[in-house]
Structures are given as structure tokens and as C-alpha cells.
mmCIF file of C-alpha atoms and ligand atoms in Angstrom:
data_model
loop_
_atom_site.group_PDB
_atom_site.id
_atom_site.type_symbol
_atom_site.label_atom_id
_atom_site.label_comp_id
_atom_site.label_asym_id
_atom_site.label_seq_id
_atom_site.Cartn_x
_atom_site.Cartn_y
_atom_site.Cartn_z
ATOM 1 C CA UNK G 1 37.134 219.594 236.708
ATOM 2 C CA UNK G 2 40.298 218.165 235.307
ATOM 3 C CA UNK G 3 43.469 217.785 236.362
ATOM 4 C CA UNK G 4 45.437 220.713 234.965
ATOM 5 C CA UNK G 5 49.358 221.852 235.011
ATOM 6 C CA UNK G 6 49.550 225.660 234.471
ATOM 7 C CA UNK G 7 51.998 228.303 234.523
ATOM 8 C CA UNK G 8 52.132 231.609 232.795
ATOM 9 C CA UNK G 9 55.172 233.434 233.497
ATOM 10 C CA UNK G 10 54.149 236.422 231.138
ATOM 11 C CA UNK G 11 54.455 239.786 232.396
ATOM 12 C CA UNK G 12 51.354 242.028 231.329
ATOM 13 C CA UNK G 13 51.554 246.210 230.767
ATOM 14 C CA UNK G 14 47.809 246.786 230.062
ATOM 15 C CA UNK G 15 46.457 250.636 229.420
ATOM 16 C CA UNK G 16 45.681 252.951 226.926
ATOM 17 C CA UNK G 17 49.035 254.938 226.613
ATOM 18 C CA UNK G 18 51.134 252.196 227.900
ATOM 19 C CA UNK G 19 53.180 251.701 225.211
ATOM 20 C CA UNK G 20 54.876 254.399 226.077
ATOM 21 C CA UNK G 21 56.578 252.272 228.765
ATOM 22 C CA UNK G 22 57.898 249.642 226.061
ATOM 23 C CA UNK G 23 62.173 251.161 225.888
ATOM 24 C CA UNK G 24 61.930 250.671 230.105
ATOM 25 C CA UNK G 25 60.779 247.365 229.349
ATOM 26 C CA UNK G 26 62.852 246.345 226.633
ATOM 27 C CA UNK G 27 65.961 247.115 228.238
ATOM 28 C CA UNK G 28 65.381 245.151 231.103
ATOM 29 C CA UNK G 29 65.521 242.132 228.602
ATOM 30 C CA UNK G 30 68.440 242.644 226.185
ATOM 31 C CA UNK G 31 70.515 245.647 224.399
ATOM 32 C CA UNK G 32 69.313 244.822 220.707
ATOM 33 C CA UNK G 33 66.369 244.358 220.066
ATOM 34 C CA UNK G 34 65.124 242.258 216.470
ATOM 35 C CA UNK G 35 61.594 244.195 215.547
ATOM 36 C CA UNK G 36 59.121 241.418 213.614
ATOM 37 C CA UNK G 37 56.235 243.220 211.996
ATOM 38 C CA UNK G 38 54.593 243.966 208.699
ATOM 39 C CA UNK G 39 55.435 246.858 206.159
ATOM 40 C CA UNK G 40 52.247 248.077 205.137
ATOM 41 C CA UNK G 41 50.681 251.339 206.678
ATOM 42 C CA UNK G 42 49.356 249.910 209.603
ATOM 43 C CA UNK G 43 51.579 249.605 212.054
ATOM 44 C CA UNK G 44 53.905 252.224 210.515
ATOM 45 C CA UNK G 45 53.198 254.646 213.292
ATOM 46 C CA UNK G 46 53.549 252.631 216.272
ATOM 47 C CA UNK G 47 57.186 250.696 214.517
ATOM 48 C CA UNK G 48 58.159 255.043 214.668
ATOM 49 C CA UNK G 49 56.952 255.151 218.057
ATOM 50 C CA UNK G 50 58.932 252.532 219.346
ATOM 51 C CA UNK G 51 62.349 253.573 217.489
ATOM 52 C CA UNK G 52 62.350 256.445 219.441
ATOM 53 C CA UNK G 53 61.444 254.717 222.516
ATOM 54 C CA UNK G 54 64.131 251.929 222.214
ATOM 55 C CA UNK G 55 66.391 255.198 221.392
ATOM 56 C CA UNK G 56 65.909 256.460 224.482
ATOM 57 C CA UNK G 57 66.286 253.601 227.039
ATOM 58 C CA UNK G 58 69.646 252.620 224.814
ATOM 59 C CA UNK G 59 68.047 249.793 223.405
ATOM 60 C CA UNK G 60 69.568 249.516 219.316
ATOM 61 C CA UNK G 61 67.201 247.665 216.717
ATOM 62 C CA UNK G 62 66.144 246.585 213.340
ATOM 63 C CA UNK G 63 63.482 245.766 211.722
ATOM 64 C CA UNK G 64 62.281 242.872 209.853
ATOM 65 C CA UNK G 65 59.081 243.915 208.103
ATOM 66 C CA UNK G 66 58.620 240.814 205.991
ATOM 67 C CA UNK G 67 55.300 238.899 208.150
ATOM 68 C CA UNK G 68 52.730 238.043 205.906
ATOM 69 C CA UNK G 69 49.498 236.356 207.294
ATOM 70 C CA UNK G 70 50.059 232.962 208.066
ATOM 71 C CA UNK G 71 53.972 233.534 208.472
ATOM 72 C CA UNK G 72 55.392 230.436 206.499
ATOM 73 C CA UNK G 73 58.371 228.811 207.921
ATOM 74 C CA UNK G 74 60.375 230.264 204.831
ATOM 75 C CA UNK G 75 59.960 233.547 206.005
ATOM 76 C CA UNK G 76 60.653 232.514 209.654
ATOM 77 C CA UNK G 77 64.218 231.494 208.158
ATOM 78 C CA UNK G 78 65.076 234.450 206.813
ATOM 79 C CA UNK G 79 64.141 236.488 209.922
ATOM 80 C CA UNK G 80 66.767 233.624 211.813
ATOM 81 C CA UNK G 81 69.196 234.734 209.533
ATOM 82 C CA UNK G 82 68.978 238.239 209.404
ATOM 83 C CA UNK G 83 68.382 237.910 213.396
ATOM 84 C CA UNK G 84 71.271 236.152 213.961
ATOM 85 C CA UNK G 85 73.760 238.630 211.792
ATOM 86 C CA UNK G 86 72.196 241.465 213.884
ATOM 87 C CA UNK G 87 73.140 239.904 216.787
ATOM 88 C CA UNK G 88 69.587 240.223 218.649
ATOM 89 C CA UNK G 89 69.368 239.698 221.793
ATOM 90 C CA UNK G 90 65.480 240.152 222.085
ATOM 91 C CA UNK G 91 62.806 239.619 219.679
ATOM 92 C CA UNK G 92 60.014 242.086 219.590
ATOM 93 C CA UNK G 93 56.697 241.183 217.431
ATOM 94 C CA UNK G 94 54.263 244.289 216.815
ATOM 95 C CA UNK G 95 50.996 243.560 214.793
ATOM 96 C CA UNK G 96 48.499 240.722 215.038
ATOM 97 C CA UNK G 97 49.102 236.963 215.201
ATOM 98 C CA UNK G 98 50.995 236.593 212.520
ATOM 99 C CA UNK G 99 53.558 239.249 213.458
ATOM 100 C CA UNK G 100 53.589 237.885 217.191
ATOM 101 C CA UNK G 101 54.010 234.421 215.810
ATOM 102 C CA UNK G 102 56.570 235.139 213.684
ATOM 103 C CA UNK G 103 58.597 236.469 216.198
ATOM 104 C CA UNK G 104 58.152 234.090 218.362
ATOM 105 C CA UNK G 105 59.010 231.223 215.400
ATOM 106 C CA UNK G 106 62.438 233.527 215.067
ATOM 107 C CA UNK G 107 63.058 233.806 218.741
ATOM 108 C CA UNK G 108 63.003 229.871 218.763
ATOM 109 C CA UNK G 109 64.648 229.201 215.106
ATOM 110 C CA UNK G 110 67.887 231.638 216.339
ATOM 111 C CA UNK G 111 68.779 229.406 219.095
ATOM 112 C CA UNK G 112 67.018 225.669 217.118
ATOM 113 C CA UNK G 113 69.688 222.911 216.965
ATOM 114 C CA UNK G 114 67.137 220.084 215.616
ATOM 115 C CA UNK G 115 67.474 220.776 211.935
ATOM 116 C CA UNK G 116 64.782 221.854 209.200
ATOM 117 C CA UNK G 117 62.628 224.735 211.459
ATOM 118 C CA UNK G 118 59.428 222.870 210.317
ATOM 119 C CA UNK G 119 60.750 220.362 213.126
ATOM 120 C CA UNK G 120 59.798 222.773 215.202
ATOM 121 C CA UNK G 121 56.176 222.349 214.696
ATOM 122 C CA UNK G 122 53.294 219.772 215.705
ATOM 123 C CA UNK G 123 52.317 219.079 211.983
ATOM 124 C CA UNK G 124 51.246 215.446 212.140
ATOM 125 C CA UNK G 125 49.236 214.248 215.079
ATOM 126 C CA UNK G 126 48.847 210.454 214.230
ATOM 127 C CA UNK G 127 52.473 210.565 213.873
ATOM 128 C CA UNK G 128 54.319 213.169 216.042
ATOM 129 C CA UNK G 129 58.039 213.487 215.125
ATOM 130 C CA UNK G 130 58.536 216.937 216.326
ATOM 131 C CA UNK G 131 61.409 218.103 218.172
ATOM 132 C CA UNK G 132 60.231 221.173 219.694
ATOM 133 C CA UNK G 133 62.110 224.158 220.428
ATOM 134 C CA UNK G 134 63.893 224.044 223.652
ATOM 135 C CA UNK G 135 64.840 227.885 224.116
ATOM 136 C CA UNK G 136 64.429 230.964 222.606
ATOM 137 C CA UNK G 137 65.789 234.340 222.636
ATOM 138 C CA UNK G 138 63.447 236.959 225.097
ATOM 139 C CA UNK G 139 60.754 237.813 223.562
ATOM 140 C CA UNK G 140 58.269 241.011 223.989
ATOM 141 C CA UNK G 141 55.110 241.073 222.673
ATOM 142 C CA UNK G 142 52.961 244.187 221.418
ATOM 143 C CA UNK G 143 49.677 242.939 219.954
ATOM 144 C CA UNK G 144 47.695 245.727 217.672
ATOM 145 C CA UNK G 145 45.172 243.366 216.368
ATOM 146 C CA UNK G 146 43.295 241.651 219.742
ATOM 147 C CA UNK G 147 42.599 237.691 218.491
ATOM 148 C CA UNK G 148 44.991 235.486 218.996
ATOM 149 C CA UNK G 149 46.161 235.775 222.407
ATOM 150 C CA UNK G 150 49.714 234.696 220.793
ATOM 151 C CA UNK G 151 51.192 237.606 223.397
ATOM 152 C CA UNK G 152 50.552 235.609 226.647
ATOM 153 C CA UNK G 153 50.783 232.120 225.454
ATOM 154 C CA UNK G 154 53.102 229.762 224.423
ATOM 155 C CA UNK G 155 51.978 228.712 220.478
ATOM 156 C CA UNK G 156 52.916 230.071 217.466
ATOM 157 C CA UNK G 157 51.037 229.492 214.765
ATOM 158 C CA UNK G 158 52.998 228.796 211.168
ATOM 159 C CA UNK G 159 52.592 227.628 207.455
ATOM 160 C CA UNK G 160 54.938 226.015 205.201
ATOM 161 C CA UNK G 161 54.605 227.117 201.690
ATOM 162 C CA UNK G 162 56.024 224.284 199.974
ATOM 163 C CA UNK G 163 53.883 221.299 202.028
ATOM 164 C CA UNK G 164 50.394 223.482 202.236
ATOM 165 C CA UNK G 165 50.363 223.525 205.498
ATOM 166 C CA UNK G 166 49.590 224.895 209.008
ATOM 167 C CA UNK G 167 50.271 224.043 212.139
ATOM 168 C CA UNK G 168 51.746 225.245 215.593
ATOM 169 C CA UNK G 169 54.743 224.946 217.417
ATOM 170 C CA UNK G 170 54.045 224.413 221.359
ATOM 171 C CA UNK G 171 56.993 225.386 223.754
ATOM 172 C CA UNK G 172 57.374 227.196 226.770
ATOM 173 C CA UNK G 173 60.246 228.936 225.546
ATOM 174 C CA UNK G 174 57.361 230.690 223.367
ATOM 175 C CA UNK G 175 55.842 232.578 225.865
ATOM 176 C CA UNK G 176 56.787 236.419 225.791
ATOM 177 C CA UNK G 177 58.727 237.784 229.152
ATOM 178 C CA UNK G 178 56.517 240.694 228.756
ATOM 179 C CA UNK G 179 53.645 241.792 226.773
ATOM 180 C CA UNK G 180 52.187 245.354 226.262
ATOM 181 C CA UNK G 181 48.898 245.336 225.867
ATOM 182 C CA UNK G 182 47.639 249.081 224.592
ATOM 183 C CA UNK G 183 44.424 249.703 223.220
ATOM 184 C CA UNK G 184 44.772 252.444 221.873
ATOM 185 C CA UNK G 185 46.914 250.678 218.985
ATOM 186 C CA UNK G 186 43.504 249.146 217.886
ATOM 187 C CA UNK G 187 41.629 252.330 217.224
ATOM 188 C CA UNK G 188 42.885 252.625 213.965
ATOM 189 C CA UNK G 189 42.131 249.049 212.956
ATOM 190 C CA UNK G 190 40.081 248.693 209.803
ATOM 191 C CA UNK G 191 36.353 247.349 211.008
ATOM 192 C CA UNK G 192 37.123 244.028 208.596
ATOM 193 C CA UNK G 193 40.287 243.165 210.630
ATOM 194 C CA UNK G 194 38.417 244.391 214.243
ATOM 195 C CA UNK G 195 35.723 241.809 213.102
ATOM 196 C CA UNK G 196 38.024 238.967 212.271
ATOM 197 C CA UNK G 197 39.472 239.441 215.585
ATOM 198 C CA UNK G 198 37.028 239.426 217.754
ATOM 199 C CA UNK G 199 35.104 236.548 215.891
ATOM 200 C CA UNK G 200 39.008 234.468 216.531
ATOM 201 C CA UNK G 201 38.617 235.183 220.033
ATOM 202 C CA UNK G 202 34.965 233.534 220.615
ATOM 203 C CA UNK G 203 36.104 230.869 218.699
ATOM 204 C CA UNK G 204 39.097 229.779 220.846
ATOM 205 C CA UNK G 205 36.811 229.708 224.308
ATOM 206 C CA UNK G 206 33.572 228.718 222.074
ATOM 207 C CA UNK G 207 35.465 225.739 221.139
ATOM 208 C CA UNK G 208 36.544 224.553 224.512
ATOM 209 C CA UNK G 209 32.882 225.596 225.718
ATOM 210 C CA UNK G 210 30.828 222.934 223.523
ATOM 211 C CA UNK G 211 33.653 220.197 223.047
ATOM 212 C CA UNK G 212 35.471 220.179 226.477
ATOM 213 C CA UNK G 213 34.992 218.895 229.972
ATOM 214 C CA UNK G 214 31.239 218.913 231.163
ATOM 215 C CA UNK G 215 31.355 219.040 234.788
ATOM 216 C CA UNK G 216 33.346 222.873 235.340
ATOM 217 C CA UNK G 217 31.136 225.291 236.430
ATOM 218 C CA UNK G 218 33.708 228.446 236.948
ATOM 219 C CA UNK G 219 35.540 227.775 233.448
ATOM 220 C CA UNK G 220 32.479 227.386 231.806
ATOM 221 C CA UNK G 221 31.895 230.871 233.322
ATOM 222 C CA UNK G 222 35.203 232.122 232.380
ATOM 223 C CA UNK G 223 34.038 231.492 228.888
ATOM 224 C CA UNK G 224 30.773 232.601 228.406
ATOM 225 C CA UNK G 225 32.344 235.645 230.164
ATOM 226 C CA UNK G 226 34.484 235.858 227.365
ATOM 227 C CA UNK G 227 31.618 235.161 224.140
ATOM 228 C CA UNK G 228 29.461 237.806 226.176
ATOM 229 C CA UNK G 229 31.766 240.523 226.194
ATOM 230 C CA UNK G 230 32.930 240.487 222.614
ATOM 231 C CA UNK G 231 29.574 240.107 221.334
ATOM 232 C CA UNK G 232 28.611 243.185 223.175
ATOM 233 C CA UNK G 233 31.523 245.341 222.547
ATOM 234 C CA UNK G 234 32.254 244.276 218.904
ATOM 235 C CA UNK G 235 29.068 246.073 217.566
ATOM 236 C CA UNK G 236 30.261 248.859 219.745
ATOM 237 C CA UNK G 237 33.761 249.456 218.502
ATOM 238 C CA UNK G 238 32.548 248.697 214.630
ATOM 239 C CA UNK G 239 30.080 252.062 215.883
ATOM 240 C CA UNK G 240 32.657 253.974 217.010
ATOM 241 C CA UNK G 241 36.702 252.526 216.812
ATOM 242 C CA UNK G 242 37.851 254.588 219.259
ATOM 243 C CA UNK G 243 35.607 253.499 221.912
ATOM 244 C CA UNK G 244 38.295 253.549 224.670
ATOM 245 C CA UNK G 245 36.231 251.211 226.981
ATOM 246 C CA UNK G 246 34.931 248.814 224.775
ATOM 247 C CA UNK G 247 38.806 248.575 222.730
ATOM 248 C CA UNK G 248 40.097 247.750 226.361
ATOM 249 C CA UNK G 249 37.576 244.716 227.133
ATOM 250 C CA UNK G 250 37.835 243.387 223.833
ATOM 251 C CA UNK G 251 41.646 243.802 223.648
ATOM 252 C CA UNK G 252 42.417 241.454 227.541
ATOM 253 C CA UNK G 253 39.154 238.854 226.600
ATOM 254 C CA UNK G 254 40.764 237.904 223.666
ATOM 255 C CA UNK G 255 44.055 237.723 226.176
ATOM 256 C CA UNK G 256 42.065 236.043 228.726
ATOM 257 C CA UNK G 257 40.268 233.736 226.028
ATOM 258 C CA UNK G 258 43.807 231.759 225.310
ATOM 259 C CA UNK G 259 46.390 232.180 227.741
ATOM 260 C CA UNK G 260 45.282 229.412 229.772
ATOM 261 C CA UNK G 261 42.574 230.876 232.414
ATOM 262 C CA UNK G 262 39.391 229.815 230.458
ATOM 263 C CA UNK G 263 40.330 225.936 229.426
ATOM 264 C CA UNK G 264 42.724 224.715 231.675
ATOM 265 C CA UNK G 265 42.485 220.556 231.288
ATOM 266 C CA UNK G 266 40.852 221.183 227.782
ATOM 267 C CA UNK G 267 42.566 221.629 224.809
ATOM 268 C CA UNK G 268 40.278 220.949 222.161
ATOM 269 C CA UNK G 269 40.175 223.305 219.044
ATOM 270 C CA UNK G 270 38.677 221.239 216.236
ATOM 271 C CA UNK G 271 36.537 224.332 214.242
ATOM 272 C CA UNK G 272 40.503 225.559 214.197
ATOM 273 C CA UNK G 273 41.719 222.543 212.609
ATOM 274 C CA UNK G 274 39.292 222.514 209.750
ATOM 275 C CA UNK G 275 39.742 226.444 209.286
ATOM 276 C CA UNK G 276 43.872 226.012 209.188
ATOM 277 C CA UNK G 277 42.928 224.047 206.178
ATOM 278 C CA UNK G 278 40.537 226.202 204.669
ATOM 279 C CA UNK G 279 43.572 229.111 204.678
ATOM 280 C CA UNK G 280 46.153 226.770 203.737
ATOM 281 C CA UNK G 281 43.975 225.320 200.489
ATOM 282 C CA UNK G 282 41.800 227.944 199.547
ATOM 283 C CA UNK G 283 43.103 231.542 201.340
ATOM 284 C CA UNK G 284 40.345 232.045 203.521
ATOM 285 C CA UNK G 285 41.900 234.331 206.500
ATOM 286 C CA UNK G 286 41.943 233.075 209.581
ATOM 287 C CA UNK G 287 38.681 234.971 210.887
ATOM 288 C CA UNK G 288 36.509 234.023 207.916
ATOM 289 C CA UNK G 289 37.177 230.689 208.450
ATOM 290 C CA UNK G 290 35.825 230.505 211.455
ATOM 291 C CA UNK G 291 33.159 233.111 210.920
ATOM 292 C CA UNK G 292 32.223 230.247 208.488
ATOM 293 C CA UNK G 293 32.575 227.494 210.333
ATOM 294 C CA UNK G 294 31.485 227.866 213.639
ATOM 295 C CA UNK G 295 27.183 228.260 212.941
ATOM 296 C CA UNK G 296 27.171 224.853 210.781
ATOM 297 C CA UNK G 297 29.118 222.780 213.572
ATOM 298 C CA UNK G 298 27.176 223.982 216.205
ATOM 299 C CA UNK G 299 24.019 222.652 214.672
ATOM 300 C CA UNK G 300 25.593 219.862 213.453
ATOM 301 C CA UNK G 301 26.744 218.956 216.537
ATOM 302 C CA UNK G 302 23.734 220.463 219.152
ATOM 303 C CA UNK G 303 22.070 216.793 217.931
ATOM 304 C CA UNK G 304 25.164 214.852 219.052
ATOM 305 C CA UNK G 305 25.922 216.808 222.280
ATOM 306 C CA UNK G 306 22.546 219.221 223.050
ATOM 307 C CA UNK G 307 23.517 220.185 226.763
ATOM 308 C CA UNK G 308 26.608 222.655 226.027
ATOM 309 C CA UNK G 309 24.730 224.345 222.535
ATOM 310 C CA UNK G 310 21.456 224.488 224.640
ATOM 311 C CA UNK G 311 23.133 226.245 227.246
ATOM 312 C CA UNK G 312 24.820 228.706 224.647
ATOM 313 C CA UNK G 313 21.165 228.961 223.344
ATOM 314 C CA UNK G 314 19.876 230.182 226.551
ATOM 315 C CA UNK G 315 22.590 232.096 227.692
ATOM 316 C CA UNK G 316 23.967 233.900 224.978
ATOM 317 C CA UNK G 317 21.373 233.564 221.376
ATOM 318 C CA UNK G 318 20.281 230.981 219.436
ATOM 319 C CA UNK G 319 22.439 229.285 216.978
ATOM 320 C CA UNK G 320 20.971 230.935 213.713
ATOM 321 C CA UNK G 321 21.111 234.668 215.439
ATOM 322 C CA UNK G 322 24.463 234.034 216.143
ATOM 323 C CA UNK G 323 25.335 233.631 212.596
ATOM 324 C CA UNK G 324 23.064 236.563 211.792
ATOM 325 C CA UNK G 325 25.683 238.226 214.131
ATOM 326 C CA UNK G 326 28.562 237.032 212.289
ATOM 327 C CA UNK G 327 26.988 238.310 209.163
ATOM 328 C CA UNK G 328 26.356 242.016 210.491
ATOM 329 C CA UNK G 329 29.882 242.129 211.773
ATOM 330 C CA UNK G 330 30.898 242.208 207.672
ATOM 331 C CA UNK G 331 32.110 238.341 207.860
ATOM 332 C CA UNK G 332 31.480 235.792 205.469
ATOM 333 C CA UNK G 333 28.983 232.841 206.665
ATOM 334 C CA UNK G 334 28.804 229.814 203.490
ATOM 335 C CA UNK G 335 31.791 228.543 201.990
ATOM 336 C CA UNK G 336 30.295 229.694 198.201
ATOM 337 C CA UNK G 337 31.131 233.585 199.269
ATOM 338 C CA UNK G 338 34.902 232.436 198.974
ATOM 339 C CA UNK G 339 34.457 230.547 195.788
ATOM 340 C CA UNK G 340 34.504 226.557 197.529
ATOM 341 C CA UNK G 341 32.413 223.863 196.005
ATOM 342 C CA UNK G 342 31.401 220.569 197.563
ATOM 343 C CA UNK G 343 34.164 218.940 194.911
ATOM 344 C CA UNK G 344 36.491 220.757 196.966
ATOM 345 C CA UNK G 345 35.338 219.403 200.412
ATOM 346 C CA UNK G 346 37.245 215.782 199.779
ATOM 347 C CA UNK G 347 40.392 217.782 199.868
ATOM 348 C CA UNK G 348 39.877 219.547 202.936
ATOM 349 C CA UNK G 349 38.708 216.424 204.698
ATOM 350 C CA UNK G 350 42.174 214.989 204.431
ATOM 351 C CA UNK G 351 43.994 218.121 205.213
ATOM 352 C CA UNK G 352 42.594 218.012 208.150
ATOM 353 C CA UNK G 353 42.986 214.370 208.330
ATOM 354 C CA UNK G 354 46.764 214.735 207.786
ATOM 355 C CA UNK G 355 46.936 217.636 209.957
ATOM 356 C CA UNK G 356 44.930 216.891 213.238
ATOM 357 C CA UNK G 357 43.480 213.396 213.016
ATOM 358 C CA UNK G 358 45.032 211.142 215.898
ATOM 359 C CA UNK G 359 46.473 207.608 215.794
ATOM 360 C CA UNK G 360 42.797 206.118 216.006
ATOM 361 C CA UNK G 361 41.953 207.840 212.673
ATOM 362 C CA UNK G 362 39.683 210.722 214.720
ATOM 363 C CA UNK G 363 39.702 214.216 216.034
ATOM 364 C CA UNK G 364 39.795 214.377 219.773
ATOM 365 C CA UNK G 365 37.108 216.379 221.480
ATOM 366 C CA UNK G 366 34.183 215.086 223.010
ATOM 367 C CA UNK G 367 32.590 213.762 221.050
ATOM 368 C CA UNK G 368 35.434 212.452 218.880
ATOM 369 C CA UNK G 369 34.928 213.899 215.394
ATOM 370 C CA UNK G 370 35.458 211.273 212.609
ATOM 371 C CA UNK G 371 35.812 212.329 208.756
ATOM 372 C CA UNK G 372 31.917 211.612 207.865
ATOM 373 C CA UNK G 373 31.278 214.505 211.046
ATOM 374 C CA UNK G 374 34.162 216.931 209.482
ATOM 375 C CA UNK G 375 32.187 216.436 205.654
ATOM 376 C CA UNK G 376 29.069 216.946 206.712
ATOM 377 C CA UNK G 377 30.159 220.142 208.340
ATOM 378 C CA UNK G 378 31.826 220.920 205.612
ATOM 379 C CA UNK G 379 28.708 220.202 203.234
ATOM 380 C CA UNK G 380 26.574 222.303 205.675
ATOM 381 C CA UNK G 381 28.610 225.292 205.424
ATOM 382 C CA UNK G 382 28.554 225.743 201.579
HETATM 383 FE FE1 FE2 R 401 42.409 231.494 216.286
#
């Protein structure tokens, strides 16, 4: 196994109904509270939920309803701003990544003394400049889309609009003080969204699983654990949404799948990379992305690496049911469905190249992914 440092301070309220307990919470972390969510229907009744929560424990707020996927750093300054003239004193994200993201970027960007926010972030690998945030207002996370696992980590994931970009900042300032974990804020999710979720999720410990360390028997478990239970609960909750048991495992694995217990030592995230790119360029949500990407590199890559992909093989399905999976859950699996042609695959190579590449001109992971590996993915996934 390697040698790991980890610490995750984040304190977690999981249950169906528990988000009833989020004005007692809140007011043990600060007396005005700065709401980052969306403004669509969505989350409308849980936002009206919590107002009269935070009422109650004597908690004042406002919301900022202006998250869009992908939150670009331009919106991020704008919630500083209007955070800052509220005088917040906690930031509160409600929604999916995005949302959680967001308010994490603001929670950072109130107290940032660097400059430009896009400092902030980890946008250049062969060339790291980045001043990353050093504190951050309290923040409490209340995730309503399970995928990210933004509410018990410390990244935030962000865009910039003007450079085409997307990247993470990586602080421990990030991570929430507390998170509420409900599930019964996911019953209501649209089966598109529940898909892209839960797809996210295997990707993050799929990832680590065939491009990590070899020799780590109980992670490995950890995330197999993970792939196992979403594939067998996803079909279950696109069935029936409110599926109280299966909402609740898929809502802590994709919790457990990135806060640090399933790839301690490993951080290796390459599908992620190339999908960042394929949002940033072309608008391919997050989920798709991956949905997209993660059959072709795993036969790409089962000839360069066979022991982790025959393992997955045995242990979970093979390679081509597994997109057949993808494909039932209502997600896109070529590159053509969202309109990308192999003249377009030149550009994506060097976002990612810009992006994620490292000072010896490859991806780390094992095996090291050059730019003739990230094409021919690329070219298989059309
Ligand atoms: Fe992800």
C-alpha cells in the first residue's frame, strides 16, 4: 500500500428526514448564513424548507441562486461580492456539484488575498503557479444530487468562461464543517440526472481501481464495494425513485467513493481529465462524459495493463456489458450522439494537454498516458 496522509474533519448528518436538523446545525457555525444553489424548480422546495429552518434556530440568510453547471469563476465572483455585502458568516451549498462547488469557490474567494480567483485553481499541471486558498468562511454542505462527493472533500471543481477551461481548486479550507446527507432530497431527481450521478460516482473509484497502486487488497475492496453497489441500486432507483433503501446506499457510496476512504496514496483521475475537456469544448455534462469515456479506455487500456480490467471482468461484468449498462441507464456511449467528429479530437488532445499533462509531457497514472494513448481513446469513442 502507499504511504498516505489523511484527514477528514467533516462532520456527517446521514438519514432520510435529517434535514430537518440543518437550523441546529447551522447555528452552531455562524449567525448568517450565504445560501449557494440553483433557481430552477428543483431544489425550490428544499431552499423553502431550509428558510424556515434557519428561521427558527435564529440563523438570517440569502440566497444566491445563480450556479449553473460547471460554476465558472465569473459567477464565483459575483457570489464573493454579494457574500461579502451580506456579511456571511457561513456558506451553505444545496444542489449537486456544481452548487456545492460553488459555494465552496465563494467560501474561499470571500476571504482570497492572492488576486484574480482563477489563482485559486490547479489549471496548469506542467506549470503550477497556483496560490491556493488558505481559508475560507464555514461551510455546510447539503448535496441533492449524490456524484460528486464535493460535500466531504476538499475540491471544488470550476470553469472559467473566458479561457475554456476546467479545473479544481485543492485546499483544506474546502472541506465542509458539516454535511447533511438526506436521501430523501433525491427522490424527486429526474432519472437523467440520477443516472449521471451515479455513473460520476463509479468513475471516481473506477479510475483509481484500474490506474492506481497494484498491491492494496482492502482499497481495492473499498472500491469494487463502491462500482457494485451503484450498479445494483441504480437500476433500482431508475424503477422506482423513491426507493428509500437503495436512495440511501447510492447517496453515502458516492460519499464514500471520494472523500478519501477508497484511494488513499492514489490520486489518479485521467478519464476526468479528458471529460473536463469534453464539457469545457463541446458541452457534454459531466456524467455523459464519462458515460462516454470510460468503456473505450478500459479496452484500450485492458491490453496495456490486463490484471486490474481482468479483475473488473470477473468481478463485476465484462467491459462491453458494462457499456450496455451505461446505455440502459439513458446515457450516451460514442462521442457522434453529442455531435463530435474525429476533426474535433486534435483539439481535445491539447486541452487536456494544457490542462493535466505534467512537466514530462504525460498524464500520470500507471501507466503514464501520453497524447497518442489520449487520441486513440478519443478515436475509439466516436
Ligand atoms: Fe466526477
Amino acid at each position: 500500500m502507499n504511504p498516505f496522509t489523511y484527514c477528514n474533519p467533516v462532520k456527517v448528518v446521514f438519514g432520510a428526514g435529517r434535514l430537518a436538523e440543518a437550523g441546529a446545525e447551522a447555528a452552531k457555525l455562524g449567525r448568517r448564513a450565504f445560501v449557494v444553489s440553483y433557481s430552477d424548480n428543483s431544489v425550490k422546495g428544499t431552499l423553502a424548507r431550509l428558510g424556515e429552518l434557519f428561521d427558527a434556530a435564529g440563523v438570517a440568510h440569502e440566497e444566491f441562486l445563480e450556479v449553473v453547471p460547471n460554476p465558472p469563476i465569473e459567477m464565483v465572483a459575483v457570489g464573493v461580492e454579494k457574500a461579502r455585502a451580506f456579511g456571511a458568516d457561513l456558506v451553505v451549498g444545496v444542489g449537486g456539484g456544481s452548487a456545492m462547488d460553488a459555494a465552496k469557490a465563494i467560501a474561499a474567494g470571500v476571504l482570497y488575498e492572492h488576486g484574480d480567483l482563477w489563482n485559486m485553481v490547479y489549471a496548469c499541471h506542467s506549470n503550477v503557479t497556483t496560490q491556493p486558498p488558505e481559508k475560507a468562511l464555514p461551510l455546510m454542505q447539503i448535496p441533492t444530487l449524490p456524484a460528486t462527493g464535493s460535500e466531504m472533500n476538499m475540491c471544488s471543481v470550476v470553469s472559467s468562461l473566458a479561457r475554456k477551461q476546467k479545473s479544481y481548486i485543492w485546499a483544506d479550507c474546502l472541506f465542509a464543517k458539516t454535511a447533511i446527507l438526506d436521501p430523501e432530497l433525491t427522490y424527486s431527481l429526474p432519472p437523467f440526472q440520477t443516472a449521471c450521478g451515479g455513473v460520476d460516482a463509479i468513475s471516481h473509484v473506477l479510475e483509481i481501481f484500474v490506474n492506481g497502486q497494484e498491491k492494496s487488497d482492502l482499497l481495492h475492496e473499498f472500491q469494487l464495494g463502491v462500482i457494485k453497489t451503484i450498479i445494483k441500486d441504480l437500476p433500482v432507483v431508475l424503477a422506482n425513485p423513491t426507493d428509500a433503501d437503495a436512495r440511501a446506499e447510492i447517496m453515502w457510496a458516492a460519499t464514500c467513493g471520494i472523500n478519501g476512504w477508497a484511494s488513499p496514496g492514489d490520486a489518479w483521475t485521467p478519464i476526468h481529465q479528458i471529460g473536463h475537456v469534453l464539457t469545457s469544448h463541446h458541452g457534454i455534462n459531466h456524467g455523459s462524459s464519462l458515460a462516454i469515456m470510460m468503456p473505450p479506455w478500459m479496452e484500450y487500456f485492458k491490453a496495456k495493463r490486463p490484471a486490474p480490467y481482468e479483475r473488473f471482468e470477473r468481478e463485476i461484468m465484462p467491459i462491453p456489458e458494462f457499456k450496455a449498462f451505461i446505455k440502459r441507464c439513458g446515457l450516451p456511449t460514442t462521442l457522434s450522439e453529442k455531435g463530435v467528429t474525429e476533426a474535433d479530437i486534435p483539439g481535445i488532445v491539447q486541452g487536456v494537454k494544457d490542462v493535466s499533462f505534467n512537466a514530462d509531457g504525460v498524464m500520470s497514472c500507471i501507466p503514464p498516458v501520453t497524447e497518442a494513448d489520449v487520441y486513440e481513446v478519443l478515436r475509439r469513442a466516436l
